[in-house]
Coordinates of C-alpha atoms in Angstrom, one line a residue:
L7 CA 0.0 0.0 0.0
D8 CA 2.8 2.4 0.9
S9 CA 4.6 1.8 -2.4
A10 CA 1.5 2.3 -4.4
A11 CA 0.6 5.4 -2.5
R12 CA 4.1 6.8 -3.0
I13 CA 3.9 6.2 -6.8
I14 CA 0.5 7.9 -7.1
R15 CA 1.5 10.8 -4.9
H16 CA 4.7 11.4 -6.9
A17 CA 2.8 11.2 -10.3
L18 CA 0.1 13.6 -9.1
T19 CA 2.7 16.1 -7.8
N20 CA 4.3 16.3 -11.2
N21 CA 1.1 16.5 -13.2
A22 CA -2.5 16.0 -12.1
D23 CA -3.3 14.6 -15.6
S24 CA -0.5 12.0 -15.5
V25 CA -2.5 9.4 -13.6
A26 CA -5.2 7.3 -15.4
I27 CA -7.5 4.4 -14.5
L28 CA -8.6 1.6 -16.8
G29 CA -11.1 -1.1 -16.0
G30 CA -13.5 -1.6 -13.1
A31 CA -16.4 -3.3 -15.0
R32 CA -15.5 -6.8 -13.8
G33 CA -16.1 -6.2 -10.1
T34 CA -19.2 -5.3 -8.1
N35 CA -21.0 -2.0 -8.0
E36 CA -19.4 -1.3 -4.6
D37 CA -15.9 -2.1 -6.0
A38 CA -16.4 0.4 -8.8
F39 CA -18.0 3.0 -6.5
A40 CA -15.1 2.9 -4.1
W41 CA -12.5 3.4 -6.8
A42 CA -14.6 6.2 -8.4
M43 CA -14.7 8.0 -5.0
L44 CA -11.0 7.6 -4.6
A45 CA -10.5 9.0 -8.2
D46 CA -12.7 11.9 -7.4
A47 CA -10.8 12.7 -4.2
L48 CA -7.5 12.5 -6.1
K49 CA -9.0 14.5 -9.1
I50 CA -8.1 11.7 -11.5
N51 CA -10.4 12.5 -14.4
Q52 CA -8.8 10.1 -17.0
R53 CA -10.7 6.9 -16.3
D54 CA -12.7 4.4 -18.4
S55 CA -14.3 1.1 -17.5
Q56 CA -14.6 0.3 -21.3
L57 CA -11.5 -0.6 -23.2
G58 CA -12.0 0.7 -26.7
D59 CA -14.5 -2.0 -27.6
G60 CA -17.8 -0.4 -26.5
L61 CA -19.9 2.6 -27.3
T62 CA -20.3 6.1 -25.8
P63 CA -21.8 6.0 -22.3
E64 CA -24.4 8.4 -23.6
I65 CA -26.4 5.4 -24.9
F66 CA -27.4 4.7 -21.3
N67 CA -29.2 8.1 -21.3
L68 CA -31.5 7.2 -24.2
A69 CA -34.9 5.6 -23.6
Q70 CA -34.1 2.1 -22.2
A71 CA -35.9 -1.2 -22.6
S72 CA -35.8 -4.1 -20.2
I73 CA -35.2 -7.6 -21.4
D74 CA -38.9 -8.4 -20.8
E75 CA -39.9 -5.4 -22.9
T76 CA -37.5 -6.4 -25.6
C77 CA -39.0 -9.9 -25.9
A78 CA -42.5 -8.5 -25.9
A79 CA -41.9 -5.9 -28.6
S80 CA -43.5 -6.3 -32.0
T81 CA -40.2 -5.5 -33.7
I82 CA -36.7 -6.2 -32.4
I83 CA -34.0 -4.4 -34.4
L84 CA -30.5 -5.9 -34.1
L85 CA -27.6 -3.5 -34.4
A86 CA -25.4 -5.8 -32.2
P87 CA -22.8 -8.5 -32.1
D88 CA -23.7 -12.1 -32.5
L89 CA -25.7 -12.7 -29.3
K90 CA -25.4 -16.5 -29.5
E91 CA -21.6 -16.0 -29.0
E92 CA -21.5 -13.0 -26.7
L93 CA -24.7 -13.1 -24.7
P94 CA -26.2 -16.6 -25.1
V95 CA -28.9 -16.3 -22.5
L96 CA -30.3 -13.2 -24.1
Y97 CA -30.0 -15.0 -27.4
L98 CA -32.3 -17.7 -26.1
R99 CA -34.8 -15.2 -24.9
I100 CA -34.9 -13.3 -28.2
R101 CA -35.0 -16.5 -30.2
D102 CA -38.0 -17.7 -28.1
A103 CA -39.7 -14.3 -28.7
A104 CA -39.3 -14.8 -32.5
Q105 CA -40.3 -18.4 -32.5
K106 CA -43.1 -18.6 -30.0
R107 CA -44.4 -15.1 -29.6
K108 CA -45.3 -12.3 -32.0
S109 CA -41.9 -10.5 -32.2
R110 CA -40.3 -10.0 -35.5
I111 CA -36.5 -9.6 -35.8
I112 CA -35.0 -7.1 -38.3
E113 CA -31.3 -7.9 -38.3
F114 CA -28.6 -5.6 -39.7
S115 CA -25.4 -7.6 -39.8
S116 CA -22.0 -7.7 -41.5
H117 CA -22.1 -11.5 -41.4
D118 CA -24.7 -14.2 -40.4
S119 CA -25.3 -14.6 -36.7
G120 CA -27.0 -17.1 -34.5
L121 CA -30.3 -15.2 -34.8
T122 CA -30.2 -14.9 -38.7
P123 CA -32.3 -18.1 -39.2
Y124 CA -35.0 -16.6 -36.9
A125 CA -35.0 -13.1 -38.3
W126 CA -38.0 -11.8 -40.3
R127 CA -35.6 -9.8 -42.3
S128 CA -31.8 -10.1 -42.2
I129 CA -30.0 -7.3 -44.1
A130 CA -26.3 -7.5 -44.9
F131 CA -24.0 -4.5 -45.0
E132 CA -20.3 -4.0 -45.6
P133 CA -18.6 -2.5 -42.5
G134 CA -18.8 1.2 -42.6
R135 CA -21.9 1.4 -44.7
Q136 CA -24.6 0.3 -42.2
A137 CA -26.2 3.8 -41.8
Q138 CA -26.9 4.0 -45.5
V139 CA -28.2 0.4 -45.5
V140 CA -30.4 1.0 -42.5
R141 CA -31.8 4.3 -44.0
E142 CA -32.7 2.6 -47.3
T143 CA -34.1 -0.5 -45.7
L144 CA -36.5 1.3 -43.3
E145 CA -37.8 3.4 -46.2
A146 CA -39.4 0.3 -47.7
Q147 CA -43.1 0.0 -47.4
D148 CA -43.1 -3.4 -45.7
M149 CA -40.7 -2.2 -43.1
K150 CA -42.8 0.9 -42.4
E151 CA -45.9 -1.3 -41.9
Q152 CA -44.0 -3.7 -39.6
I153 CA -42.6 -0.8 -37.4
Q154 CA -46.1 0.6 -37.0
R155 CA -47.4 -2.7 -35.6
G156 CA -46.3 -1.9 -32.0
E157 CA -43.4 -1.3 -29.8
V158 CA -39.9 -1.3 -31.3
V159 CA -36.7 -2.1 -29.4
I160 CA -33.2 -1.7 -30.7
V161 CA -30.6 -4.2 -29.4
L162 CA -27.4 -2.1 -29.6
G163 CA -23.8 -3.0 -29.3
R164 CA -20.4 -3.0 -30.9
A165 CA -20.5 -5.7 -33.5
N166 CA -17.1 -5.1 -35.2
L167 CA -13.8 -4.3 -33.5
A168 CA -12.3 -3.4 -36.8
E169 CA -14.4 -0.3 -37.5
N170 CA -15.0 3.0 -35.8
E171 CA -17.9 3.0 -33.2
A172 CA -19.3 6.1 -35.0
F173 CA -20.7 3.9 -37.8
T174 CA -22.9 2.0 -35.2
L175 CA -24.0 5.3 -33.7
H176 CA -24.9 6.7 -37.2
A177 CA -26.9 3.5 -37.9
L178 CA -28.7 4.0 -34.6
G179 CA -29.4 7.6 -35.6
E180 CA -31.1 6.4 -38.7
V181 CA -33.3 4.0 -36.8
L182 CA -34.3 6.6 -34.3
H183 CA -35.1 9.0 -37.1
A184 CA -37.5 6.4 -38.6
V185 CA -38.8 5.3 -35.2
P186 CA -38.4 8.2 -32.6
N187 CA -40.2 6.2 -29.9
A188 CA -38.0 3.2 -30.1
K189 CA -36.2 2.0 -26.9
I190 CA -32.7 0.8 -26.5
L191 CA -31.3 -2.4 -24.9
P192 CA -27.5 -1.8 -24.7
V193 CA -25.3 -5.0 -25.0
L194 CA -21.9 -3.7 -24.1
R195 CA -19.0 -6.0 -23.0
R196 CA -18.0 -7.0 -19.5
G197 CA -20.4 -8.0 -16.8
N198 CA -20.8 -4.8 -14.8
V199 CA -20.0 -2.1 -17.3
R200 CA -23.4 -0.5 -16.7
G201 CA -22.8 -0.3 -12.9
A202 CA -19.2 1.0 -13.4
V203 CA -20.4 3.8 -15.7
A204 CA -23.2 4.7 -13.4
V205 CA -20.9 5.2 -10.4
G206 CA -18.4 7.3 -12.3
L207 CA -15.7 5.0 -13.8
T208 CA -16.1 6.9 -17.1
P209 CA -14.2 9.9 -18.5
Q210 CA -14.7 13.0 -16.4
Q211 CA -14.4 16.8 -17.2
N212 CA -14.2 16.1 -20.9
S213 CA -11.1 13.9 -20.6
G214 CA -10.5 11.1 -23.1
D215 CA -11.6 7.5 -23.1
A216 CA -9.5 4.4 -22.9
I217 CA -8.0 4.8 -26.4
D218 CA -7.2 8.5 -25.7
I219 CA -5.5 7.4 -22.4
L220 CA -3.4 4.8 -24.2
T221 CA -2.5 7.3 -26.9
K222 CA -1.4 9.8 -24.3
A223 CA 0.6 7.1 -22.6
A224 CA 2.3 6.2 -25.8
A225 CA 3.3 9.8 -26.2
G226 CA 4.8 9.8 -22.7
K227 CA 2.1 11.8 -21.0
I228 CA 0.9 9.2 -18.5
N229 CA 3.2 8.5 -15.6
C230 CA 1.0 6.1 -13.6
L231 CA -1.6 3.7 -14.9
I232 CA -4.0 1.9 -12.5
L233 CA -5.5 -1.3 -13.9
L234 CA -8.8 -2.4 -12.2
G235 CA -9.1 -6.0 -13.4
A236 CA -8.1 -4.8 -16.9
N237 CA -5.6 -6.5 -19.2
P238 CA -5.1 -4.0 -22.1
L239 CA -2.7 -6.3 -23.9
A240 CA -5.6 -8.8 -24.3
D241 CA -8.7 -6.5 -24.0
V242 CA -7.7 -3.7 -26.4
A243 CA -7.9 -4.5 -30.1
D244 CA -4.9 -2.4 -31.1
S245 CA -2.0 -4.3 -29.6
I246 CA 0.7 -2.0 -31.1
L247 CA -0.8 1.0 -29.4
V248 CA -1.0 -0.9 -26.0
K249 CA 2.6 -2.1 -26.3
Q250 CA 3.8 1.5 -27.1
A251 CA 1.8 2.8 -24.1
L252 CA 3.1 0.3 -21.6
A253 CA 6.6 0.9 -22.7
Q254 CA 6.3 4.6 -22.0
I255 CA 4.4 4.5 -18.7
K256 CA 6.7 4.9 -15.7
S257 CA 4.6 3.0 -13.2
V258 CA 1.7 0.4 -13.4
I259 CA -0.4 -0.5 -10.5
S260 CA -2.7 -3.5 -11.0
I261 CA -5.6 -4.9 -9.0
D262 CA -6.4 -8.3 -10.4
T263 CA -7.3 -11.9 -9.6
F264 CA -4.8 -13.2 -12.1
V265 CA -1.3 -12.6 -13.2
T266 CA -1.8 -11.3 -16.8
S267 CA 0.4 -10.2 -19.7
S268 CA -0.3 -6.6 -18.7
N269 CA 0.5 -6.8 -15.0
Q270 CA 3.4 -9.3 -14.9
N271 CA 5.9 -6.5 -15.0
A272 CA 3.8 -4.0 -12.9
D273 CA 5.3 -2.1 -10.1
V274 CA 2.6 -3.1 -7.6
V275 CA 0.0 -5.9 -7.9
F276 CA -2.8 -6.2 -5.4
P277 CA -4.5 -9.6 -5.4
A278 CA -8.2 -9.1 -5.7
A279 CA -11.0 -11.5 -4.7
A280 CA -12.9 -13.1 -7.6
F281 CA -16.7 -12.8 -8.2
A282 CA -17.5 -15.9 -6.0
E283 CA -15.2 -14.7 -3.2
K284 CA -17.0 -11.5 -2.2
N285 CA -20.3 -10.0 -1.5
G286 CA -21.9 -7.0 -3.1
T287 CA -24.2 -6.1 -6.0
T288 CA -23.9 -6.1 -9.8
T289 CA -25.8 -4.4 -12.6
N290 CA -26.7 -6.3 -15.8
L291 CA -27.2 -4.9 -19.3
E292 CA -30.8 -3.9 -18.7
G293 CA -29.9 -2.0 -15.6
R294 CA -31.1 -4.6 -13.1
V295 CA -29.2 -4.6 -9.8
S296 CA -28.9 -7.9 -8.1
N297 CA -26.8 -9.3 -5.3
V298 CA -23.4 -11.1 -5.5
I299 CA -22.9 -13.7 -2.7
Q300 CA -19.6 -15.0 -1.5
Q301 CA -19.4 -18.8 -1.9
I302 CA -15.8 -19.5 -1.1
T303 CA -12.9 -18.0 0.8
P304 CA -10.4 -15.9 -1.2
R305 CA -7.0 -17.4 -1.7
G306 CA -4.1 -16.0 0.3
T307 CA -4.2 -12.2 0.9
S308 CA -6.8 -11.5 -1.9
R309 CA -9.4 -8.9 -0.9
P310 CA -12.4 -7.2 -2.5
D311 CA -11.4 -4.3 -4.7
W312 CA -13.4 -1.8 -2.6
M313 CA -11.3 -2.7 0.5
I314 CA -8.1 -2.2 -1.5
A315 CA -9.4 1.2 -2.6
T316 CA -10.3 2.4 0.9
E317 CA -7.0 1.3 2.5
L318 CA -5.0 2.8 -0.4
G319 CA -7.0 6.0 0.2
L320 CA -5.9 6.0 3.9
S321 CA -2.3 5.6 2.8
L322 CA -2.8 8.7 0.6
G323 CA -4.4 10.6 3.5
I324 CA -7.9 10.2 2.1
D325 CA -10.7 8.8 4.2
L326 CA -13.6 7.6 2.0
G327 CA -15.8 7.5 5.0
V328 CA -16.7 3.8 4.9
S329 CA -15.4 0.9 6.9
S330 CA -17.7 -1.9 5.8
L331 CA -19.5 -3.2 2.7
D332 CA -22.8 -2.2 4.2
E333 CA -21.7 1.4 4.8
L334 CA -20.3 1.5 1.3
H335 CA -23.5 0.2 -0.2
Q336 CA -25.6 2.7 1.8
K337 CA -23.5 5.5 0.6
M338 CA -23.7 4.4 -3.0
I339 CA -27.5 4.1 -3.0
S340 CA -27.9 7.5 -1.3
T341 CA -25.5 9.5 -3.5
I342 CA -25.7 7.9 -7.0
P343 CA -29.2 8.7 -8.5
E344 CA -29.3 5.6 -10.6
F345 CA -29.2 3.5 -7.4
Y346 CA -31.9 5.4 -5.5
S347 CA -34.3 2.5 -6.1
C348 CA -32.0 0.0 -4.4
D349 CA -32.9 0.5 -0.8
N350 CA -35.1 -2.6 -0.8
H351 CA -32.6 -5.3 0.2
G352 CA -35.1 -8.1 -0.1
A353 CA -36.0 -7.1 -3.7
I354 CA -32.3 -7.1 -4.7
Q355 CA -31.9 -10.6 -3.3
S356 CA -34.9 -12.0 -5.2
D357 CA -35.5 -10.6 -8.7
G358 CA -33.3 -7.6 -8.5
V359 CA -34.2 -3.9 -8.9
L360 CA -34.1 -1.8 -12.0
M361 CA -32.0 1.3 -11.9
V362 CA -33.6 4.7 -11.8
H363 CA -33.5 6.0 -15.4
Q364 CA -34.4 9.3 -17.1
A365 CA -34.0 9.6 -20.8
S366 CA -31.9 12.8 -21.2
A367 CA -29.9 12.2 -24.5
T368 CA -30.7 12.1 -28.2
I369 CA -28.8 10.6 -31.1
S370 CA -29.2 12.5 -34.4
R371 CA -28.5 11.3 -37.9
G372 CA -24.9 11.7 -39.0
S373 CA -22.6 10.8 -41.9
K374 CA -19.0 9.8 -42.2
I375 CA -17.2 9.8 -45.5
L376 CA -15.7 6.4 -46.2
V377 CA -13.1 5.5 -48.7
D378 CA -14.2 2.8 -51.1
R379 CA -12.6 -0.6 -50.7
N380 CA -10.1 -1.6 -53.3
S381 CA -11.6 -4.5 -55.2
Y382 CA -8.7 -6.7 -54.5
D383 CA -8.9 -6.2 -50.7
Y384 CA -11.3 -7.6 -48.1
R385 CA -13.1 -5.5 -45.5
L386 CA -12.3 -6.9 -42.1
I387 CA -14.8 -8.0 -39.5
V388 CA -13.5 -8.8 -36.0
S389 CA -15.8 -10.0 -33.3
R390 CA -15.7 -12.2 -30.2
T391 CA -16.8 -15.8 -29.8
M392 CA -18.1 -17.5 -26.7
Y393 CA -14.8 -19.2 -25.8
D394 CA -11.6 -17.4 -26.6
A395 CA -8.3 -16.9 -24.8
A396 CA -9.8 -14.8 -22.0
Q397 CA -7.9 -15.0 -18.7
S398 CA -10.6 -16.9 -16.9
T399 CA -10.8 -19.4 -19.7
I400 CA -7.1 -20.1 -20.2
T401 CA -6.7 -20.6 -16.4
S402 CA -9.5 -23.1 -16.3
N403 CA -8.4 -26.7 -16.9
S404 CA -11.9 -27.7 -18.0
L405 CA -12.3 -24.9 -20.5
V406 CA -8.8 -24.3 -22.0
G407 CA -9.1 -27.2 -24.4
I408 CA -12.1 -25.8 -26.3
I409 CA -10.4 -22.6 -27.4
T410 CA -9.8 -22.8 -31.2
E411 CA -6.9 -21.5 -33.2
S412 CA -7.0 -18.2 -35.0
T413 CA -8.6 -18.6 -38.5
I414 CA -9.9 -16.2 -41.1
Y415 CA -13.2 -16.9 -42.8
V416 CA -14.4 -15.8 -46.3
H417 CA -17.2 -16.6 -48.6
P418 CA -16.7 -19.8 -50.6
L419 CA -16.6 -17.9 -53.9
D420 CA -13.9 -15.7 -52.4
L421 CA -11.9 -18.7 -51.3
A422 CA -11.9 -19.8 -55.0
R423 CA -10.9 -16.3 -56.0
I424 CA -7.9 -16.5 -53.6
G425 CA -7.0 -19.8 -55.3
V426 CA -6.6 -22.0 -52.3
V427 CA -8.6 -24.9 -50.7
D428 CA -10.2 -24.9 -47.3
G429 CA -7.8 -24.9 -44.4
T430 CA -4.8 -23.6 -46.4
H431 CA -2.4 -21.2 -44.6
I432 CA -2.5 -17.8 -46.3
R433 CA -0.9 -14.4 -45.8
V434 CA -3.1 -11.6 -44.4
G435 CA -1.7 -8.1 -44.5
V436 CA -2.3 -4.4 -43.8
D437 CA 0.3 -2.0 -45.0
E438 CA 3.7 -3.5 -43.9
I439 CA 2.2 -5.9 -41.3
N440 CA 1.5 -9.5 -42.3
I441 CA 0.3 -12.6 -40.4
V442 CA 0.0 -16.2 -41.5
L443 CA -3.0 -18.3 -40.5
P444 CA -5.5 -20.8 -42.0
V445 CA -8.4 -19.7 -44.2
R446 CA -11.8 -21.4 -44.3
A447 CA -14.9 -21.0 -46.3
H448 CA -18.1 -19.8 -44.5
S449 CA -21.4 -19.3 -46.4
G450 CA -22.5 -16.8 -43.7
I451 CA -19.7 -14.4 -44.7
H452 CA -20.6 -11.9 -47.4
R453 CA -18.6 -11.4 -50.6
G454 CA -15.7 -9.0 -50.3
T455 CA -15.4 -9.3 -46.5
A456 CA -13.4 -11.5 -44.1
W457 CA -14.2 -12.5 -40.6
L458 CA -11.5 -12.9 -37.9
P459 CA -12.6 -14.1 -34.5
Y460 CA -10.9 -12.1 -31.8
N461 CA -8.4 -13.3 -29.2
H462 CA -7.9 -16.9 -30.2
T463 CA -4.7 -19.0 -29.9
N464 CA -1.7 -19.7 -32.1
V465 CA -1.7 -16.4 -34.1
D466 CA -2.2 -12.9 -32.6
I467 CA -4.4 -11.0 -35.1
R468 CA -4.2 -7.7 -33.2
P469 CA -1.2 -6.3 -35.1
L470 CA -3.6 -5.9 -38.1
L471 CA -6.0 -3.7 -36.0
N472 CA -5.5 0.0 -36.0
I473 CA -7.9 1.6 -33.5
A474 CA -7.6 5.0 -35.2
A475 CA -8.8 3.6 -38.6
D476 CA -12.4 4.0 -39.6
V477 CA -12.4 0.5 -41.2
I478 CA -9.7 -2.0 -42.0
D479 CA -9.1 -3.5 -45.5
V480 CA -6.7 -6.5 -45.7
R481 CA -4.9 -8.3 -48.4
I482 CA -5.4 -12.1 -48.5
E483 CA -2.7 -13.8 -50.6
Q484 CA -1.4 -17.3 -51.3
I485 CA 2.0 -18.2 -49.8
K486 CA 4.3 -19.1 -52.6

């Protein structure tokens, strides 16, 4: 604690903006709240619980739908990743709504998903062109008639890590222009991102997001980086940027359950209790707050994140005013407006309680000029699958064996165009960067695009990904 406090104090003395916090969406609401309070006290404005793979927190200020409302809607519009891979329970609920109820799914997707067979309409788009496709599709008469049948819910998330988030937001703007009363069900990554954003682990005072923080770090402007259960070397798509950032940062402090690639050389690592090793509350994607119950004793000296935050605060001369989880919870529900509804402990223990929400934001139509794809290139789609090389998966003896190797997928006709057979190793390149991996045919991939599952084994695909690029076009070539 003293070492970490000394590092933070020294960095803040030199420059108040030279300390940043990444992560906090994998713990409890109370964990995130304690760290947000400590950041407030230290005036650390550069913080983000998302890691460059989500959407602006402003989407939580739009009119929100619950999961029940989504599954009861007449029309469910998908502007989201493959729910079967990323949120399988929600996938089952929406599939059931389409199969057994009266909901109709309108899917906008860059490649087929688990819900494509159940969609009333599935409309393909090339990455970067979804806003135009959405606008033209919703102008059709049959679409207008369907939308007028009843409630409309938009399931919204980041479907492609190889394109700018602005394209998803522009597509959302087109839907809301056509259906102003539509509600949103956000499907962002990491279990408690909604709770972390609500309590304040999000950029403050117009400071930058995670990518801005890493960009500043790469330029030598961040002296101390605090990682709250975050592993940027695995979580952030642009590995070149992360490596440059970590090479320039003078000090890294990590709070984590595991030793990861990002914290193995950290100056200080605090062992944190895992989700089944502590009590508290968590917030799901619809804003429902439910309890987390400790089932096992933490290993060694591991402690809940909130406890580490409060004791680190004392070492820095800051008293957060809490000495127990109950005191912390009471302070959270009395000071954070979204949690005002959480004073009924019994309700939280049973079905959970929905956050207080007031729609205060709007998303307008927008446009982004996109350079046409060279006819010889393939526009890249990068998304997650259910089982990848996540830290909790690779450290589980029962799960590690089901992670597949990195493979790129193209349409069968494009495979013939490349001139190779299924399973052949090919060269995939962007500018001067090349990787070699197998290619396979997939009828659910659209012509002229290529799909790369994110964070699989054997070959690291992230050197191809430039987080600053609007879209990424790759060369796919035979190895001769």
